[in-house]
Amino acid sequence: MSDELKINVEGVGELAVDEDGFIEDPGKWSEAVAKHLAGTEGVTELSEDHWKLVNYLRNYYMEFNIAPMIRKLCKETGFNLKKVYELFPSGPAKGACKVAGLPKPTGCV
Amino acid sequence: MLANRREVADPGIDNALKKLTPEKIEAVVRKVFNPKVSARLKVYLDTCVHCGLCSNACHTYNSRDKDPRYSPVGKVKQTIWEIIKKDYKVDAGFIKLAARIAFVECNACRRCSMYCPFGIDIAFFMMTIRRICHLLGVVPQYLQDTVNSHSTTMNQMWVQQDDWIDALQWQEDDANMEVAGARIPLEVEGADFMYSVIAPEPKILAQLLANMSIIATKAGLNWTMPATDGWDNSNMAMYSGDFETMARVEKLHWETALRLKVKKVVMGECGHAFRGAVYDGPKWLSWRKTPIPMVHAIEFYYDLLKSGKIKVAKKFAEPVTVQDPCNVVRGRGLGKKLRYIMNALCADFRDVEPRMEHNYCCAAGGGVINCGAPWKRDRVEGNKVKAEQIKQTGADVIVTPCHNCHSGIEDIIGFYKLKVHVKFISEIMVEVMEK
């Protein structure tokens, strides 16, 4: 088997992540995990706006088993693209989806 | 002794191997190797003199201290020749290694063909192995998921038609905030060109759609985009060995352009999509050529700048370098036009060494980045030479007119801790042009 990559989240314990740093089991996500993952993406504090975005992604994924279109994310949160990148400088897929515990979208990304 | 390759778990490969029998493998291999099916394979096999001059061309070989297993000739030796040596009687263990070599250790960038004295398309050997793997159901899981999306939705990211239209109209509104009257015209029959993009644009990088709207509006162009499926000309099936799906995607894309009666197709900043639409797709469909011409974004931007339809207000100041996407620079000879664009837009363009058709691969293309997270470390470790090359330019920004190059180089920058940002041409153009 591959050398398993893990993160150690305070109060939660060890969680397996993939080579891109996304958690392997989206079911193990929690707010504490989100805070830890945000740190790996250079987001040191999660504001109310961060949570709004993360929770939207999370709920959409739990319902549809896929990440939403960026259009839907902007429409439902009321944030424009610029604001999304301000909140998550590494972008909606590599940044926000990771923090929300989604798998990385497949495709040329 | 060479160290063993790192074990990587990939359910798309590992689970499929359990279902293989030696008989099943032999039947598929014989089918693919039939000289009546592939005269090309036979000619290449008969021509190669095993000289090894291709070795130094490969980034995976040069990045791993010249480990011979990663040389192009070494990859052929471990796969194609092994099949012949064993008289088509290879086992599941062989297929496991062959899949790894063909899917994730070769980017099909074809730099090696430039150094082969006979110009053999060595990547074609790897594509042949991928075809065998596909027919055996052995394909990296992430890559197969993308192919499944192509097969179901005719785009690579499961984008629904209403979402597609919604994304375009939304980005038209955003473009309007930059340039008054900006449009993304849908379904305009007889327009001068149809603009094609790949699914990551509406799905995630929607700002690139607004960029095109701003540029086309300012240049006064008569263009359109389709409101139906057939807008995505990316094609991961071309790289998974599923050539039937590959052909369906290309056929729908061209039929969409013909339905709109456009004079040509302009495509966004993607490399493999160009290859699929112009070369591999038509070939598999037994078309002599594309039904109407296709122009890559590099040629499109070059014409806009050269003709003065887009004028630069103030050049981009930061030091910038560039990546040459294999499928449009080595494959189509657009290296000089790319440099014309770089110099027209940037005050401090710093070229790479080696450059143009001799430039190193991004290590993401050829479907390799699409094999996903399990293979990421192998991919970035296999391109140390690219990290060193970028570092040497001293640039703060690297322009990549290809989505695969873009994501692949972002990963290299992250892994090797370079302080460089990756941008598409359109991002710089929109920033510096007269609006």
Coordinates of N, CA, C and O in Angstrom, one line a residue, chain B residues 203-307:
Chain B
K203 N -17.1 25.4 -14.9 CA -17.3 24.7 -13.5 C -16.6 25.5 -12.4 O -17.2 25.8 -11.4
I204 N -15.3 26.0 -12.7 CA -14.6 26.6 -11.6 C -14.0 28.0 -12.0 O -14.2 28.9 -11.4
L205 N -13.3 28.0 -13.2 CA -12.5 29.2 -13.6 C -13.3 30.1 -14.5 O -12.9 30.5 -15.6
A206 N -14.5 30.5 -14.0 CA -15.5 31.2 -14.9 C -15.0 32.5 -15.3 O -15.4 33.0 -16.4
Q207 N -14.0 33.1 -14.6 CA -13.5 34.4 -15.0 C -12.8 34.4 -16.3 O -12.8 35.4 -17.0
L208 N -12.4 33.2 -16.8 CA -11.8 33.1 -18.1 C -12.8 33.3 -19.2 O -12.5 33.8 -20.3
L209 N -14.1 33.0 -18.9 CA -15.1 33.2 -19.9 C -15.4 34.7 -20.0 O -15.5 35.2 -21.1
A210 N -15.4 35.4 -18.9 CA -15.5 36.9 -18.9 C -14.3 37.5 -19.7 O -14.5 38.5 -20.4
N211 N -13.1 37.0 -19.5 CA -12.0 37.5 -20.2 C -12.2 37.5 -21.7 O -11.9 38.4 -22.4
M212 N -12.7 36.3 -22.2 CA -12.9 36.2 -23.6 C -13.9 37.2 -24.1 O -13.8 37.9 -25.1
S213 N -15.0 37.4 -23.3 CA -16.0 38.4 -23.6 C -15.4 39.8 -23.7 O -15.7 40.5 -24.7
I214 N -14.6 40.1 -22.8 CA -14.0 41.5 -22.7 C -13.1 41.7 -24.0 O -13.2 42.7 -24.7
I215 N -12.3 40.7 -24.3 CA -11.4 40.8 -25.4 C -12.1 40.8 -26.7 O -11.9 41.7 -27.6
A216 N -13.1 39.9 -26.9 CA -13.8 39.9 -28.2 C -14.7 41.1 -28.4 O -14.8 41.6 -29.5
T217 N -15.3 41.6 -27.3 CA -16.1 42.8 -27.4 C -15.2 44.0 -27.8 O -15.5 44.8 -28.7
K218 N -14.1 44.2 -27.1 CA -13.2 45.3 -27.4 C -12.6 45.2 -28.8 O -12.5 46.2 -29.5
A219 N -12.4 44.0 -29.3 CA -11.8 43.8 -30.7 C -12.9 43.9 -31.7 O -12.6 43.8 -32.9
G220 N -14.2 44.0 -31.3 CA -15.3 44.0 -32.2 C -15.5 42.8 -33.1 O -15.7 42.9 -34.3
L221 N -15.4 41.6 -32.4 CA -15.5 40.4 -33.2 C -16.9 39.8 -33.3 O -17.8 40.0 -32.4
N222 N -17.2 39.1 -34.4 CA -18.5 38.5 -34.6 C -18.3 37.0 -34.2 O -17.8 36.2 -35.0
W223 N -18.7 36.6 -33.0 CA -18.4 35.3 -32.5 C -19.6 34.7 -31.8 O -20.6 35.4 -31.6
T224 N -19.5 33.4 -31.5 CA -20.6 32.8 -30.8 C -20.1 31.6 -29.9 O -19.0 31.1 -30.1
M225 N -21.0 31.2 -29.0 CA -20.8 30.0 -28.3 C -22.1 29.1 -28.4 O -23.1 29.7 -28.5
P226 N -22.0 27.8 -28.4 CA -23.2 27.0 -28.5 C -23.9 27.0 -27.1 O -23.3 27.0 -26.1
A227 N -25.2 26.9 -27.2 CA -26.0 26.7 -25.9 C -26.2 25.2 -25.7 O -26.8 24.8 -24.7
T228 N -25.8 24.4 -26.6 CA -26.0 22.9 -26.4 C -24.7 22.2 -26.1 O -23.6 22.8 -26.1
D229 N -24.8 20.9 -25.7 CA -23.7 20.1 -25.6 C -22.8 20.1 -26.9 O -23.4 20.3 -27.9
G230 N -21.5 19.9 -26.7 CA -20.7 20.0 -27.9 C -19.7 21.2 -27.7 O -18.9 21.5 -28.6
W231 N -19.8 21.9 -26.6 CA -19.0 23.1 -26.3 C -17.6 22.7 -25.8 O -16.7 23.5 -25.8
D232 N -17.5 21.5 -25.1 CA -16.3 21.1 -24.5 C -15.5 20.3 -25.5 O -15.9 19.2 -25.9
N233 N -14.3 20.8 -25.9 CA -13.5 20.0 -26.8 C -12.3 19.3 -26.1 O -11.4 18.8 -26.8
S234 N -12.4 19.3 -24.8 CA -11.3 18.6 -24.1 C -11.6 17.1 -24.2 O -12.8 16.7 -24.6
N235 N -10.6 16.2 -24.0 CA -10.9 14.8 -24.3 C -10.0 13.9 -23.6 O -8.9 13.5 -24.1
M236 N -10.4 13.5 -22.3 CA -9.5 12.6 -21.6 C -9.7 11.2 -22.1 O -8.8 10.3 -21.8
A237 N -10.7 10.9 -22.8 CA -10.9 9.5 -23.4 C -9.7 9.3 -24.4 O -9.3 8.1 -24.5
M238 N -9.2 10.3 -25.0 CA -8.1 10.2 -25.9 C -6.9 9.7 -25.2 O -6.0 9.0 -25.8
Y239 N -6.8 10.0 -23.9 CA -5.6 9.6 -23.1 C -5.9 8.3 -22.3 O -4.9 7.8 -21.7
S240 N -7.1 7.9 -22.2 CA -7.4 6.7 -21.4 C -7.4 5.5 -22.3 O -7.5 4.3 -21.8
G241 N -7.3 5.7 -23.6 CA -7.3 4.6 -24.5 C -8.7 4.2 -25.0 O -9.0 3.3 -25.7
D242 N -9.7 5.0 -24.5 CA -11.1 4.8 -24.9 C -11.4 5.6 -26.2 O -12.0 6.7 -26.1
F243 N -10.9 5.1 -27.3 CA -11.0 6.0 -28.5 C -12.4 6.1 -29.1 O -12.7 7.0 -29.9
E244 N -13.3 5.1 -28.7 CA -14.7 5.3 -29.2 C -15.3 6.5 -28.5 O -15.9 7.3 -29.2
T245 N -15.1 6.6 -27.2 CA -15.7 7.8 -26.6 C -15.0 9.1 -27.1 O -15.6 10.1 -27.3
M246 N -13.7 9.0 -27.3 CA -12.9 10.1 -27.8 C -13.5 10.6 -29.1 O -13.8 11.8 -29.3
A247 N -13.9 9.7 -30.0 CA -14.4 10.1 -31.3 C -15.8 10.7 -31.1 O -16.2 11.6 -31.8
R248 N -16.6 10.2 -30.2 CA -18.0 10.7 -30.0 C -17.9 12.2 -29.6 O -18.6 13.0 -30.0
V249 N -16.9 12.5 -28.6 CA -16.8 13.8 -28.1 C -16.3 14.8 -29.3 O -16.9 15.8 -29.5
E250 N -15.4 14.3 -30.1 CA -14.9 15.2 -31.2 C -15.9 15.4 -32.2 O -16.1 16.5 -32.8
K251 N -16.7 14.3 -32.5 CA -17.7 14.4 -33.6 C -18.8 15.4 -33.1 O -19.2 16.3 -33.9
L252 N -19.2 15.3 -31.9 CA -20.3 16.2 -31.5 C -19.8 17.7 -31.5 O -20.5 18.6 -31.9
H253 N -18.5 17.9 -31.1 CA -18.0 19.2 -31.1 C -18.0 19.8 -32.5 O -18.4 20.9 -32.8
W254 N -17.5 19.0 -33.5 CA -17.5 19.5 -34.9 C -18.9 19.7 -35.5 O -19.2 20.6 -36.2
E255 N -19.8 18.7 -35.1 CA -21.2 18.9 -35.6 C -21.8 20.1 -35.0 O -22.7 20.7 -35.7
T256 N -21.5 20.5 -33.8 CA -22.0 21.7 -33.2 C -21.5 22.9 -34.0 O -22.3 23.8 -34.3
A257 N -20.3 23.0 -34.3 CA -19.7 24.1 -35.1 C -20.4 24.1 -36.5 O -20.7 25.2 -37.0
L258 N -20.6 23.0 -37.1 CA -21.3 22.9 -38.4 C -22.7 23.4 -38.3 O -23.2 24.1 -39.2
R259 N -23.4 23.0 -37.2 CA -24.8 23.4 -37.0 C -24.9 24.9 -37.0 O -25.8 25.5 -37.5
L260 N -23.9 25.5 -36.3 CA -23.9 27.0 -36.2 C -23.4 27.7 -37.5 O -23.4 28.9 -37.5
K261 N -22.9 26.9 -38.4 CA -22.4 27.4 -39.7 C -21.4 28.5 -39.5 O -21.4 29.5 -40.2
V262 N -20.5 28.3 -38.6 CA -19.4 29.2 -38.3 C -18.2 29.0 -39.3 O -18.1 27.9 -39.9
K263 N -17.4 30.0 -39.5 CA -16.3 29.9 -40.5 C -15.1 29.1 -39.9 O -14.4 28.5 -40.6
K264 N -15.0 29.3 -38.6 CA -13.9 28.5 -37.9 C -14.2 28.4 -36.4 O -15.1 29.0 -35.9
V265 N -13.3 27.6 -35.8 CA -13.5 27.4 -34.3 C -12.2 28.0 -33.7 O -11.1 27.7 -34.1
V266 N -12.4 28.8 -32.7 CA -11.3 29.3 -31.9 C -11.4 28.6 -30.6 O -12.5 28.5 -30.0
M267 N -10.3 28.1 -30.1 CA -10.4 27.4 -28.8 C -9.6 28.1 -27.7 O -8.6 28.8 -28.0
G268 N -10.0 27.9 -26.5 CA -9.3 28.5 -25.4 C -7.9 28.0 -25.1 O -7.4 27.2 -25.9
E269 N -7.4 28.4 -23.9 CA -6.0 28.0 -23.6 C -5.9 26.6 -23.1 O -5.8 26.4 -21.9
C270 N -5.9 25.7 -24.0 CA -5.8 24.2 -23.6 C -5.0 23.6 -24.7 O -5.2 23.9 -25.9
G271 N -4.2 22.6 -24.4 CA -3.3 22.0 -25.4 C -3.9 20.7 -26.0 O -4.1 20.6 -27.2
H272 N -4.2 19.8 -25.1 CA -4.7 18.5 -25.6 C -6.0 18.5 -26.4 O -6.2 17.8 -27.3
A273 N -6.8 19.5 -26.0 CA -8.1 19.7 -26.7 C -7.8 20.0 -28.2 O -8.6 19.6 -29.1
F274 N -6.7 20.7 -28.4 CA -6.4 21.0 -29.8 C -6.0 19.8 -30.5 O -6.4 19.5 -31.7
R275 N -5.1 19.0 -29.9 CA -4.7 17.7 -30.5 C -5.9 16.8 -30.8 O -6.0 16.2 -31.9
G276 N -6.8 16.7 -29.8 CA -8.0 15.8 -30.0 C -8.8 16.3 -31.2 O -9.3 15.5 -32.0
A277 N -9.1 17.6 -31.3 CA -10.0 18.1 -32.3 C -9.4 18.1 -33.7 O -10.1 17.9 -34.7
V278 N -8.0 18.4 -33.7 CA -7.4 18.6 -35.0 C -6.7 17.3 -35.5 O -6.7 17.1 -36.8
Y279 N -6.2 16.5 -34.7 CA -5.4 15.3 -35.1 C -6.1 14.0 -34.7 O -6.7 13.3 -35.6
D280 N -6.1 13.7 -33.5 CA -6.6 12.3 -33.1 C -8.0 12.1 -33.4 O -8.4 11.0 -33.8
G281 N -8.9 13.1 -33.1 CA -10.3 12.9 -33.4 C -10.6 12.6 -34.9 O -11.1 11.5 -35.2
P282 N -10.2 13.5 -35.8 CA -10.4 13.3 -37.2 C -9.8 11.9 -37.7 O -10.4 11.2 -38.5
K283 N -8.6 11.6 -37.1 CA -8.0 10.4 -37.6 C -8.8 9.1 -37.2 O -9.1 8.3 -38.1
W284 N -9.3 9.1 -36.0 CA -10.1 8.0 -35.6 C -11.5 7.9 -36.3 O -12.0 6.9 -36.6
L285 N -12.0 9.1 -36.7 CA -13.2 9.2 -37.4 C -13.0 8.9 -38.9 O -14.0 9.0 -39.7
S286 N -11.8 8.7 -39.4 CA -11.4 8.5 -40.8 C -11.8 9.7 -41.6 O -12.2 9.6 -42.8
W287 N -11.6 10.9 -41.0 CA -11.8 12.1 -41.8 C -10.4 12.6 -42.2 O -9.4 12.4 -41.5
R288 N -10.3 13.1 -43.4 CA -9.0 13.5 -43.9 C -8.5 14.7 -43.1 O -7.3 14.9 -42.9
K289 N -9.4 15.6 -42.8 CA -9.0 16.8 -42.0 C -10.3 17.3 -41.3 O -11.4 16.7 -41.4
T290 N -10.1 18.3 -40.5 CA -11.2 18.9 -39.8 C -12.2 19.5 -40.8 O -11.7 20.0 -41.8
P291 N -13.5 19.5 -40.5 CA -14.5 20.0 -41.5 C -14.3 21.6 -41.7 O -14.6 22.1 -42.8
I292 N -13.9 22.3 -40.7 CA -13.6 23.7 -40.8 C -12.3 23.9 -40.0 O -12.0 23.1 -39.1
P293 N -11.7 25.0 -40.2 CA -10.4 25.2 -39.5 C -10.6 25.5 -38.0 O -11.6 26.0 -37.6
M294 N -9.5 25.1 -37.3 CA -9.5 25.4 -35.8 C -8.2 26.2 -35.5 O -7.2 26.0 -36.1
V295 N -8.4 27.2 -34.7 CA -7.3 28.1 -34.3 C -7.2 28.0 -32.8 O -8.1 28.2 -32.0
H296 N -5.9 27.8 -32.3 CA -5.7 27.8 -30.9 C -5.6 29.3 -30.3 O -5.3 30.2 -31.1
A297 N -5.9 29.4 -29.0 CA -5.9 30.8 -28.4 C -4.6 31.5 -28.7 O -4.6 32.7 -28.9
I298 N -3.4 30.8 -28.8 CA -2.2 31.5 -29.1 C -2.3 32.2 -30.5 O -1.9 33.4 -30.6
E299 N -2.7 31.5 -31.5 CA -2.9 32.1 -32.8 C -3.9 33.3 -32.8 O -3.7 34.3 -33.4
F300 N -4.9 33.1 -32.1 CA -6.0 34.0 -31.9 C -5.5 35.3 -31.3 O -5.7 36.4 -31.9
Y301 N -4.9 35.2 -30.2 CA -4.3 36.4 -29.5 C -3.2 37.1 -30.3 O -3.2 38.3 -30.4
Y302 N -2.4 36.3 -31.0 CA -1.4 36.8 -31.8 C -2.0 37.7 -32.9 O -1.5 38.8 -33.1
D303 N -3.0 37.2 -33.6 CA -3.7 38.0 -34.6 C -4.3 39.3 -34.1 O -4.2 40.3 -34.7
L304 N -4.9 39.2 -32.9 CA -5.5 40.4 -32.3 C -4.4 41.5 -32.0 O -4.6 42.7 -32.2
L305 N -3.3 41.0 -31.5 CA -2.2 42.0 -31.2 C -1.5 42.5 -32.4 O -1.3 43.7 -32.6
K306 N -1.2 41.6 -33.3 CA -0.5 42.0 -34.6 C -1.3 42.9 -35.4 O -0.8 43.9 -36.0
S307 N -2.6 42.7 -35.5 CA -3.5 43.6 -36.3 C -3.9 44.9 -35.6 O -4.5 45.7 -36.2

